[in-house]
Amino acid sequence: MDTAPGLCPASADRKTGDDLKIIEYLRKVLMVIVVAIFGALVTLTVAQVFMRYVVGHAFMWGDELMRVLLIWGVLLAGGLAFYYHRHLALDYLLVKLPPLPRKIVETAIWLSIILIGCFFVYHGSILASNNMVQKLPTLHFSMFYVQIALPVSACLWIIFSVNNIYCLLTGKTLTPLHEDDQIAPEKEG
């Protein structure tokens, strides 16, 4: 049984269905990409510091590449935060609601995130395509590849929000994703 954390995770009484395999695959691929980006960012930062203070001459393109990696890393990790329910939320009143009103409010929240995501996909794509001819000064590639990070991230918001709505409407639980957050079953006796 798949015990990987996620939205609508497999519970002890059912196997992971086909409806979750795509989301789990996306999560795994995204996690590898984010780890690789931040690993490259840390490696490049250490190399830049070494070159600057030990050798006395840093890579000319290093700072610019670090900015690009940081933008992509943060925005993709932000998409993962939707999967893991780790964005800042003011849910004090939400958790006090009875089940049906809570489900309605949660669905409205996820729908508003989808609308905001659609806005960012549309306008971010326009911005990126309008800047295709603008080049990064030292890396010499199009600003499009930097600015398209926002629409890509917003697509992740939409995908994970649709999955959250699916889980809410089908009665599947949106559980906390870290074992420390989950309530342990009470022991009998």
mmCIF file with all atom_site columns, C-alpha atoms in Angstrom:
data_model
loop_
_atom_site.group_PDB
_atom_site.id
_atom_site.type_symbol
_atom_site.label_atom_id
_atom_site.label_alt_id
_atom_site.label_comp_id
_atom_site.label_asym_id
_atom_site.label_entity_id
_atom_site.label_seq_id
_atom_site.pdbx_PDB_ins_code
_atom_site.Cartn_x
_atom_site.Cartn_y
_atom_site.Cartn_z
_atom_site.occupancy
_atom_site.B_iso_or_equiv
_atom_site.pdbx_formal_charge
_atom_site.auth_seq_id
_atom_site.auth_comp_id
_atom_site.auth_asym_id
_atom_site.auth_atom_id
_atom_site.pdbx_PDB_model_num
ATOM 1   C CA . MET A 1 1   ? 0.000   0.000  0.000   1.00 0.00 ? 1   MET A CA 1
ATOM 2   C CA . ASP A 1 2   ? 1.207   3.479  -0.853  1.00 0.00 ? 2   ASP A CA 1
ATOM 3   C CA . THR A 1 3   ? 1.795   5.426  2.337   1.00 0.00 ? 3   THR A CA 1
ATOM 4   C CA . ALA A 1 4   ? 3.287   8.524  0.748   1.00 0.00 ? 4   ALA A CA 1
ATOM 5   C CA . PRO A 1 5   ? 1.736   11.659 2.186   1.00 0.00 ? 5   PRO A CA 1
ATOM 6   C CA . GLY A 1 6   ? -0.493  13.712 -0.009  1.00 0.00 ? 6   GLY A CA 1
ATOM 7   C CA . LEU A 1 7   ? -3.971  14.917 -0.714  1.00 0.00 ? 7   LEU A CA 1
ATOM 8   C CA . CYS A 1 8   ? -6.489  12.139 -0.285  1.00 0.00 ? 8   CYS A CA 1
ATOM 9   C CA . PRO A 1 9   ? -3.738  9.774  0.851   1.00 0.00 ? 9   PRO A CA 1
ATOM 10  C CA . ALA A 1 10  ? -4.371  6.071  0.914   1.00 0.00 ? 10  ALA A CA 1
ATOM 11  C CA . SER A 1 11  ? -6.006  5.130  4.165   1.00 0.00 ? 11  SER A CA 1
ATOM 12  C CA . ALA A 1 12  ? -5.596  1.844  5.968   1.00 0.00 ? 12  ALA A CA 1
ATOM 13  C CA . ASP A 1 13  ? -8.904  0.531  4.630   1.00 0.00 ? 13  ASP A CA 1
ATOM 14  C CA . ARG A 1 14  ? -8.507  1.263  0.905   1.00 0.00 ? 14  ARG A CA 1
ATOM 15  C CA . LYS A 1 15  ? -5.861  1.093  -1.754  1.00 0.00 ? 15  LYS A CA 1
ATOM 16  C CA . THR A 1 16  ? -4.739  4.106  -3.726  1.00 0.00 ? 16  THR A CA 1
ATOM 17  C CA . GLY A 1 17  ? -7.014  4.434  -6.735  1.00 0.00 ? 17  GLY A CA 1
ATOM 18  C CA . ASP A 1 18  ? -6.142  5.377  -10.283 1.00 0.00 ? 18  ASP A CA 1
ATOM 19  C CA . ASP A 1 19  ? -7.479  8.872  -9.584  1.00 0.00 ? 19  ASP A CA 1
ATOM 20  C CA . LEU A 1 20  ? -4.507  9.556  -7.312  1.00 0.00 ? 20  LEU A CA 1
ATOM 21  C CA . LYS A 1 21  ? -1.666  8.077  -9.348  1.00 0.00 ? 21  LYS A CA 1
ATOM 22  C CA . ILE A 1 22  ? -1.272  11.146 -11.575 1.00 0.00 ? 22  ILE A CA 1
ATOM 23  C CA . ILE A 1 23  ? -1.211  13.501 -8.585  1.00 0.00 ? 23  ILE A CA 1
ATOM 24  C CA . GLU A 1 24  ? 1.310   11.296 -6.765  1.00 0.00 ? 24  GLU A CA 1
ATOM 25  C CA . TYR A 1 25  ? 3.487   11.060 -9.879  1.00 0.00 ? 25  TYR A CA 1
ATOM 26  C CA . LEU A 1 26  ? 3.359   14.846 -10.292 1.00 0.00 ? 26  LEU A CA 1
ATOM 27  C CA . ARG A 1 27  ? 4.308   15.293 -6.635  1.00 0.00 ? 27  ARG A CA 1
ATOM 28  C CA . LYS A 1 28  ? 7.279   12.954 -6.937  1.00 0.00 ? 28  LYS A CA 1
ATOM 29  C CA . VAL A 1 29  ? 8.579   14.563 -10.138 1.00 0.00 ? 29  VAL A CA 1
ATOM 30  C CA . LEU A 1 30  ? 8.096   18.036 -8.710  1.00 0.00 ? 30  LEU A CA 1
ATOM 31  C CA . MET A 1 31  ? 9.907   17.082 -5.514  1.00 0.00 ? 31  MET A CA 1
ATOM 32  C CA . VAL A 1 32  ? 12.921  15.816 -7.514  1.00 0.00 ? 32  VAL A CA 1
ATOM 33  C CA . ILE A 1 33  ? 12.987  19.005 -9.583  1.00 0.00 ? 33  ILE A CA 1
ATOM 34  C CA . VAL A 1 34  ? 12.766  21.276 -6.526  1.00 0.00 ? 34  VAL A CA 1
ATOM 35  C CA . VAL A 1 35  ? 15.487  19.353 -4.677  1.00 0.00 ? 35  VAL A CA 1
ATOM 36  C CA . ALA A 1 36  ? 17.717  19.483 -7.772  1.00 0.00 ? 36  ALA A CA 1
ATOM 37  C CA . ILE A 1 37  ? 17.156  23.233 -8.183  1.00 0.00 ? 37  ILE A CA 1
ATOM 38  C CA . PHE A 1 38  ? 17.953  24.016 -4.555  1.00 0.00 ? 38  PHE A CA 1
ATOM 39  C CA . GLY A 1 39  ? 20.906  21.621 -4.610  1.00 0.00 ? 39  GLY A CA 1
ATOM 40  C CA . ALA A 1 40  ? 22.283  23.428 -7.654  1.00 0.00 ? 40  ALA A CA 1
ATOM 41  C CA . LEU A 1 41  ? 21.616  26.773 -5.971  1.00 0.00 ? 41  LEU A CA 1
ATOM 42  C CA . VAL A 1 42  ? 23.537  25.796 -2.843  1.00 0.00 ? 42  VAL A CA 1
ATOM 43  C CA . THR A 1 43  ? 26.409  24.332 -4.890  1.00 0.00 ? 43  THR A CA 1
ATOM 44  C CA . LEU A 1 44  ? 26.638  27.427 -7.053  1.00 0.00 ? 44  LEU A CA 1
ATOM 45  C CA . THR A 1 45  ? 26.517  29.710 -4.006  1.00 0.00 ? 45  THR A CA 1
ATOM 46  C CA . VAL A 1 46  ? 29.380  27.842 -2.334  1.00 0.00 ? 46  VAL A CA 1
ATOM 47  C CA . ALA A 1 47  ? 31.365  27.933 -5.585  1.00 0.00 ? 47  ALA A CA 1
ATOM 48  C CA . GLN A 1 48  ? 30.736  31.682 -5.948  1.00 0.00 ? 48  GLN A CA 1
ATOM 49  C CA . VAL A 1 49  ? 31.899  32.378 -2.398  1.00 0.00 ? 49  VAL A CA 1
ATOM 50  C CA . PHE A 1 50  ? 34.994  30.228 -2.891  1.00 0.00 ? 50  PHE A CA 1
ATOM 51  C CA . MET A 1 51  ? 35.832  31.878 -6.204  1.00 0.00 ? 51  MET A CA 1
ATOM 52  C CA . ARG A 1 52  ? 35.248  35.381 -4.868  1.00 0.00 ? 52  ARG A CA 1
ATOM 53  C CA . TYR A 1 53  ? 37.128  35.137 -1.568  1.00 0.00 ? 53  TYR A CA 1
ATOM 54  C CA . VAL A 1 54  ? 39.755  32.476 -2.227  1.00 0.00 ? 54  VAL A CA 1
ATOM 55  C CA . VAL A 1 55  ? 40.535  32.854 -5.910  1.00 0.00 ? 55  VAL A CA 1
ATOM 56  C CA . GLY A 1 56  ? 39.631  36.542 -6.024  1.00 0.00 ? 56  GLY A CA 1
ATOM 57  C CA . HIS A 1 57  ? 37.525  36.239 -9.176  1.00 0.00 ? 57  HIS A CA 1
ATOM 58  C CA . ALA A 1 58  ? 33.883  35.050 -9.216  1.00 0.00 ? 58  ALA A CA 1
ATOM 59  C CA . PHE A 1 59  ? 31.952  33.591 -12.121 1.00 0.00 ? 59  PHE A CA 1
ATOM 60  C CA . MET A 1 60  ? 30.502  36.457 -14.115 1.00 0.00 ? 60  MET A CA 1
ATOM 61  C CA . TRP A 1 61  ? 27.244  34.577 -14.739 1.00 0.00 ? 61  TRP A CA 1
ATOM 62  C CA . GLY A 1 62  ? 26.892  33.078 -11.248 1.00 0.00 ? 62  GLY A CA 1
ATOM 63  C CA . ASP A 1 63  ? 24.727  35.713 -9.584  1.00 0.00 ? 63  ASP A CA 1
ATOM 64  C CA . GLU A 1 64  ? 22.298  35.796 -12.469 1.00 0.00 ? 64  GLU A CA 1
ATOM 65  C CA . LEU A 1 65  ? 21.967  32.018 -12.582 1.00 0.00 ? 65  LEU A CA 1
ATOM 66  C CA . MET A 1 66  ? 21.394  31.944 -8.824  1.00 0.00 ? 66  MET A CA 1
ATOM 67  C CA . ARG A 1 67  ? 18.530  34.447 -9.217  1.00 0.00 ? 67  ARG A CA 1
ATOM 68  C CA . VAL A 1 68  ? 16.940  32.324 -11.952 1.00 0.00 ? 68  VAL A CA 1
ATOM 69  C CA . LEU A 1 69  ? 17.285  29.164 -9.860  1.00 0.00 ? 69  LEU A CA 1
ATOM 70  C CA . LEU A 1 70  ? 15.840  30.929 -6.828  1.00 0.00 ? 70  LEU A CA 1
ATOM 71  C CA . ILE A 1 71  ? 12.810  32.165 -8.769  1.00 0.00 ? 71  ILE A CA 1
ATOM 72  C CA . TRP A 1 72  ? 12.074  28.714 -10.205 1.00 0.00 ? 72  TRP A CA 1
ATOM 73  C CA . GLY A 1 73  ? 12.807  26.926 -6.942  1.00 0.00 ? 73  GLY A CA 1
ATOM 74  C CA . VAL A 1 74  ? 10.575  29.134 -4.807  1.00 0.00 ? 74  VAL A CA 1
ATOM 75  C CA . LEU A 1 75  ? 7.661   29.117 -7.245  1.00 0.00 ? 75  LEU A CA 1
ATOM 76  C CA . LEU A 1 76  ? 7.760   25.341 -7.790  1.00 0.00 ? 76  LEU A CA 1
ATOM 77  C CA . ALA A 1 77  ? 8.132   24.735 -4.059  1.00 0.00 ? 77  ALA A CA 1
ATOM 78  C CA . GLY A 1 78  ? 5.123   27.012 -3.594  1.00 0.00 ? 78  GLY A CA 1
ATOM 79  C CA . GLY A 1 79  ? 3.167   24.646 -5.819  1.00 0.00 ? 79  GLY A CA 1
ATOM 80  C CA . LEU A 1 80  ? 4.299   21.758 -3.642  1.00 0.00 ? 80  LEU A CA 1
ATOM 81  C CA . ALA A 1 81  ? 3.133   23.687 -0.585  1.00 0.00 ? 81  ALA A CA 1
ATOM 82  C CA . PHE A 1 82  ? -0.433  23.448 -1.948  1.00 0.00 ? 82  PHE A CA 1
ATOM 83  C CA . TYR A 1 83  ? -0.024  19.688 -2.138  1.00 0.00 ? 83  TYR A CA 1
ATOM 84  C CA . TYR A 1 84  ? 1.275   19.491 1.406   1.00 0.00 ? 84  TYR A CA 1
ATOM 85  C CA . HIS A 1 85  ? -1.191  22.065 2.817   1.00 0.00 ? 85  HIS A CA 1
ATOM 86  C CA . ARG A 1 86  ? 1.694   24.150 4.105   1.00 0.00 ? 86  ARG A CA 1
ATOM 87  C CA . HIS A 1 87  ? 0.643   27.622 2.988   1.00 0.00 ? 87  HIS A CA 1
ATOM 88  C CA . LEU A 1 88  ? -0.262  30.122 5.645   1.00 0.00 ? 88  LEU A CA 1
ATOM 89  C CA . ALA A 1 89  ? -3.948  29.784 6.494   1.00 0.00 ? 89  ALA A CA 1
ATOM 90  C CA . LEU A 1 90  ? -6.220  31.401 9.035   1.00 0.00 ? 90  LEU A CA 1
ATOM 91  C CA . ASP A 1 91  ? -8.430  28.434 9.798   1.00 0.00 ? 91  ASP A CA 1
ATOM 92  C CA . TYR A 1 92  ? -9.420  29.069 13.408  1.00 0.00 ? 92  TYR A CA 1
ATOM 93  C CA . LEU A 1 93  ? -13.069 29.719 12.519  1.00 0.00 ? 93  LEU A CA 1
ATOM 94  C CA . LEU A 1 94  ? -13.117 27.153 9.725   1.00 0.00 ? 94  LEU A CA 1
ATOM 95  C CA . VAL A 1 95  ? -12.327 24.244 12.018  1.00 0.00 ? 95  VAL A CA 1
ATOM 96  C CA . LYS A 1 96  ? -15.130 25.318 14.382  1.00 0.00 ? 96  LYS A CA 1
ATOM 97  C CA . LEU A 1 97  ? -17.798 24.974 11.663  1.00 0.00 ? 97  LEU A CA 1
ATOM 98  C CA . PRO A 1 98  ? -20.079 21.944 11.378  1.00 0.00 ? 98  PRO A CA 1
ATOM 99  C CA . PRO A 1 99  ? -19.151 19.494 8.569   1.00 0.00 ? 99  PRO A CA 1
ATOM 100 C CA . LEU A 1 100 ? -21.464 20.734 5.776   1.00 0.00 ? 100 LEU A CA 1
ATOM 101 C CA . PRO A 1 101 ? -20.766 24.492 6.128   1.00 0.00 ? 101 PRO A CA 1
ATOM 102 C CA . ARG A 1 102 ? -17.076 23.689 6.494   1.00 0.00 ? 102 ARG A CA 1
ATOM 103 C CA . LYS A 1 103 ? -17.122 21.688 3.250   1.00 0.00 ? 103 LYS A CA 1
ATOM 104 C CA . ILE A 1 104 ? -18.877 24.576 1.480   1.00 0.00 ? 104 ILE A CA 1
ATOM 105 C CA . VAL A 1 105 ? -16.380 27.163 2.772   1.00 0.00 ? 105 VAL A CA 1
ATOM 106 C CA . GLU A 1 106 ? -13.397 24.945 1.928   1.00 0.00 ? 106 GLU A CA 1
ATOM 107 C CA . THR A 1 107 ? -14.724 24.396 -1.593  1.00 0.00 ? 107 THR A CA 1
ATOM 108 C CA . ALA A 1 108 ? -15.191 28.157 -2.007  1.00 0.00 ? 108 ALA A CA 1
ATOM 109 C CA . ILE A 1 109 ? -11.610 28.714 -0.842  1.00 0.00 ? 109 ILE A CA 1
ATOM 110 C CA . TRP A 1 110 ? -10.215 26.177 -3.336  1.00 0.00 ? 110 TRP A CA 1
ATOM 111 C CA . LEU A 1 111 ? -12.362 27.675 -6.122  1.00 0.00 ? 111 LEU A CA 1
ATOM 112 C CA . SER A 1 112 ? -10.995 31.146 -5.346  1.00 0.00 ? 112 SER A CA 1
ATOM 113 C CA . ILE A 1 113 ? -7.448  29.749 -5.515  1.00 0.00 ? 113 ILE A CA 1
ATOM 114 C CA . ILE A 1 114 ? -8.280  28.234 -8.907  1.00 0.00 ? 114 ILE A CA 1
ATOM 115 C CA . LEU A 1 115 ? -9.556  31.610 -10.139 1.00 0.00 ? 115 LEU A CA 1
ATOM 116 C CA . ILE A 1 116 ? -6.421  33.377 -8.907  1.00 0.00 ? 116 ILE A CA 1
ATOM 117 C CA . GLY A 1 117 ? -4.316  30.651 -10.511 1.00 0.00 ? 117 GLY A CA 1
ATOM 118 C CA . CYS A 1 118 ? -6.128  31.139 -13.835 1.00 0.00 ? 118 CYS A CA 1
ATOM 119 C CA . PHE A 1 119 ? -5.444  34.876 -13.605 1.00 0.00 ? 119 PHE A CA 1
ATOM 120 C CA . PHE A 1 120 ? -1.722  34.227 -13.054 1.00 0.00 ? 120 PHE A CA 1
ATOM 121 C CA . VAL A 1 121 ? -1.562  31.642 -15.843 1.00 0.00 ? 121 VAL A CA 1
ATOM 122 C CA . TYR A 1 122 ? -3.195  33.998 -18.329 1.00 0.00 ? 122 TYR A CA 1
ATOM 123 C CA . HIS A 1 123 ? -1.417  37.231 -17.437 1.00 0.00 ? 123 HIS A CA 1
ATOM 124 C CA . GLY A 1 124 ? 1.879   35.564 -16.607 1.00 0.00 ? 124 GLY A CA 1
ATOM 125 C CA . SER A 1 125 ? 1.905   33.865 -20.013 1.00 0.00 ? 125 SER A CA 1
ATOM 126 C CA . ILE A 1 126 ? 1.253   37.191 -21.719 1.00 0.00 ? 126 ILE A CA 1
ATOM 127 C CA . LEU A 1 127 ? 4.058   38.842 -19.742 1.00 0.00 ? 127 LEU A CA 1
ATOM 128 C CA . ALA A 1 128 ? 6.482   36.029 -20.538 1.00 0.00 ? 128 ALA A CA 1
ATOM 129 C CA . SER A 1 129 ? 5.640   35.992 -24.235 1.00 0.00 ? 129 SER A CA 1
ATOM 130 C CA . ASN A 1 130 ? 5.954   39.781 -24.463 1.00 0.00 ? 130 ASN A CA 1
ATOM 131 C CA . ASN A 1 131 ? 9.498   39.536 -23.113 1.00 0.00 ? 131 ASN A CA 1
ATOM 132 C CA . MET A 1 132 ? 10.739  36.736 -25.361 1.00 0.00 ? 132 MET A CA 1
ATOM 133 C CA . VAL A 1 133 ? 13.207  39.008 -27.130 1.00 0.00 ? 133 VAL A CA 1
ATOM 134 C CA . GLN A 1 134 ? 14.665  40.431 -23.912 1.00 0.00 ? 134 GLN A CA 1
ATOM 135 C CA . LYS A 1 135 ? 17.815  38.540 -22.942 1.00 0.00 ? 135 LYS A CA 1
ATOM 136 C CA . LEU A 1 136 ? 19.526  38.017 -19.605 1.00 0.00 ? 136 LEU A CA 1
ATOM 137 C CA . PRO A 1 137 ? 22.760  40.047 -19.712 1.00 0.00 ? 137 PRO A CA 1
ATOM 138 C CA . THR A 1 138 ? 25.302  37.370 -18.811 1.00 0.00 ? 138 THR A CA 1
ATOM 139 C CA . LEU A 1 139 ? 23.459  34.103 -19.499 1.00 0.00 ? 139 LEU A CA 1
ATOM 140 C CA . HIS A 1 140 ? 22.192  35.283 -22.905 1.00 0.00 ? 140 HIS A CA 1
ATOM 141 C CA . PHE A 1 141 ? 18.903  33.431 -22.856 1.00 0.00 ? 141 PHE A CA 1
ATOM 142 C CA . SER A 1 142 ? 15.409  34.824 -23.077 1.00 0.00 ? 142 SER A CA 1
ATOM 143 C CA . MET A 1 143 ? 13.628  36.328 -20.080 1.00 0.00 ? 143 MET A CA 1
ATOM 144 C CA . PHE A 1 144 ? 10.714  34.155 -21.178 1.00 0.00 ? 144 PHE A CA 1
ATOM 145 C CA . TYR A 1 145 ? 12.331  31.186 -19.413 1.00 0.00 ? 145 TYR A CA 1
ATOM 146 C CA . VAL A 1 146 ? 12.450  33.115 -16.153 1.00 0.00 ? 146 VAL A CA 1
ATOM 147 C CA . GLN A 1 147 ? 9.015   34.697 -16.330 1.00 0.00 ? 147 GLN A CA 1
ATOM 148 C CA . ILE A 1 148 ? 7.183   31.528 -17.373 1.00 0.00 ? 148 ILE A CA 1
ATOM 149 C CA . ALA A 1 149 ? 7.879   30.173 -13.870 1.00 0.00 ? 149 ALA A CA 1
ATOM 150 C CA . LEU A 1 150 ? 4.833   32.019 -12.480 1.00 0.00 ? 150 LEU A CA 1
ATOM 151 C CA . PRO A 1 151 ? 2.290   30.507 -14.916 1.00 0.00 ? 151 PRO A CA 1
ATOM 152 C CA . VAL A 1 152 ? 3.840   27.064 -14.409 1.00 0.00 ? 152 VAL A CA 1
ATOM 153 C CA . SER A 1 153 ? 3.526   27.451 -10.643 1.00 0.00 ? 153 SER A CA 1
ATOM 154 C CA . ALA A 1 154 ? -0.046  28.700 -10.989 1.00 0.00 ? 154 ALA A CA 1
ATOM 155 C CA . CYS A 1 155 ? -0.873  25.583 -13.037 1.00 0.00 ? 155 CYS A CA 1
ATOM 156 C CA . LEU A 1 156 ? 0.311   23.531 -10.072 1.00 0.00 ? 156 LEU A CA 1
ATOM 157 C CA . TRP A 1 157 ? -1.963  25.546 -7.756  1.00 0.00 ? 157 TRP A CA 1
ATOM 158 C CA . ILE A 1 158 ? -4.876  24.781 -10.059 1.00 0.00 ? 158 ILE A CA 1
ATOM 159 C CA . ILE A 1 159 ? -4.104  21.063 -10.330 1.00 0.00 ? 159 ILE A CA 1
ATOM 160 C CA . PHE A 1 160 ? -3.703  20.584 -6.588  1.00 0.00 ? 160 PHE A CA 1
ATOM 161 C CA . SER A 1 161 ? -6.761  22.750 -5.822  1.00 0.00 ? 161 SER A CA 1
ATOM 162 C CA . VAL A 1 162 ? -8.914  20.702 -8.220  1.00 0.00 ? 162 VAL A CA 1
ATOM 163 C CA . ASN A 1 163 ? -7.640  17.599 -6.454  1.00 0.00 ? 163 ASN A CA 1
ATOM 164 C CA . ASN A 1 164 ? -8.585  19.124 -3.094  1.00 0.00 ? 164 ASN A CA 1
ATOM 165 C CA . ILE A 1 165 ? -12.110 19.845 -4.321  1.00 0.00 ? 165 ILE A CA 1
ATOM 166 C CA . TYR A 1 166 ? -12.358 16.290 -5.657  1.00 0.00 ? 166 TYR A CA 1
ATOM 167 C CA . CYS A 1 167 ? -11.324 14.966 -2.247  1.00 0.00 ? 167 CYS A CA 1
ATOM 168 C CA . LEU A 1 168 ? -13.846 17.173 -0.453  1.00 0.00 ? 168 LEU A CA 1
ATOM 169 C CA . LEU A 1 169 ? -16.746 16.246 -2.728  1.00 0.00 ? 169 LEU A CA 1
ATOM 170 C CA . THR A 1 170 ? -16.020 12.519 -2.704  1.00 0.00 ? 170 THR A CA 1
ATOM 171 C CA . GLY A 1 171 ? -15.665 12.424 1.051   1.00 0.00 ? 171 GLY A CA 1
ATOM 172 C CA . LYS A 1 172 ? -11.983 11.583 1.034   1.00 0.00 ? 172 LYS A CA 1
ATOM 173 C CA . THR A 1 173 ? -10.062 13.222 3.825   1.00 0.00 ? 173 THR A CA 1
ATOM 174 C CA . LEU A 1 174 ? -7.525  15.972 3.400   1.00 0.00 ? 174 LEU A CA 1
ATOM 175 C CA . THR A 1 175 ? -5.179  14.807 6.093   1.00 0.00 ? 175 THR A CA 1
ATOM 176 C CA . PRO A 1 176 ? -2.054  16.452 7.458   1.00 0.00 ? 176 PRO A CA 1
ATOM 177 C CA . LEU A 1 177 ? 0.974   15.249 5.603   1.00 0.00 ? 177 LEU A CA 1
ATOM 178 C CA . HIS A 1 178 ? 3.563   14.749 8.254   1.00 0.00 ? 178 HIS A CA 1
ATOM 179 C CA . GLU A 1 179 ? 3.284   11.853 10.661  1.00 0.00 ? 179 GLU A CA 1
ATOM 180 C CA . ASP A 1 180 ? 3.808   14.272 13.545  1.00 0.00 ? 180 ASP A CA 1
ATOM 181 C CA . ASP A 1 181 ? 0.633   16.125 12.537  1.00 0.00 ? 181 ASP A CA 1
ATOM 182 C CA . GLN A 1 182 ? -1.614  13.078 12.417  1.00 0.00 ? 182 GLN A CA 1
ATOM 183 C CA . ILE A 1 183 ? -3.616  12.072 15.434  1.00 0.00 ? 183 ILE A CA 1
ATOM 184 C CA . ALA A 1 184 ? -2.616  8.624  16.595  1.00 0.00 ? 184 ALA A CA 1
ATOM 185 C CA . PRO A 1 185 ? -5.463  6.164  17.157  1.00 0.00 ? 185 PRO A CA 1
ATOM 186 C CA . GLU A 1 186 ? -6.341  5.645  20.797  1.00 0.00 ? 186 GLU A CA 1
ATOM 187 C CA . LYS A 1 187 ? -5.129  2.435  22.334  1.00 0.00 ? 187 LYS A CA 1
ATOM 188 C CA . GLU A 1 188 ? -7.739  0.194  23.859  1.00 0.00 ? 188 GLU A CA 1
ATOM 189 C CA . GLY A 1 189 ? -7.434  -1.122 27.340  1.00 0.00 ? 189 GLY A CA 1
#
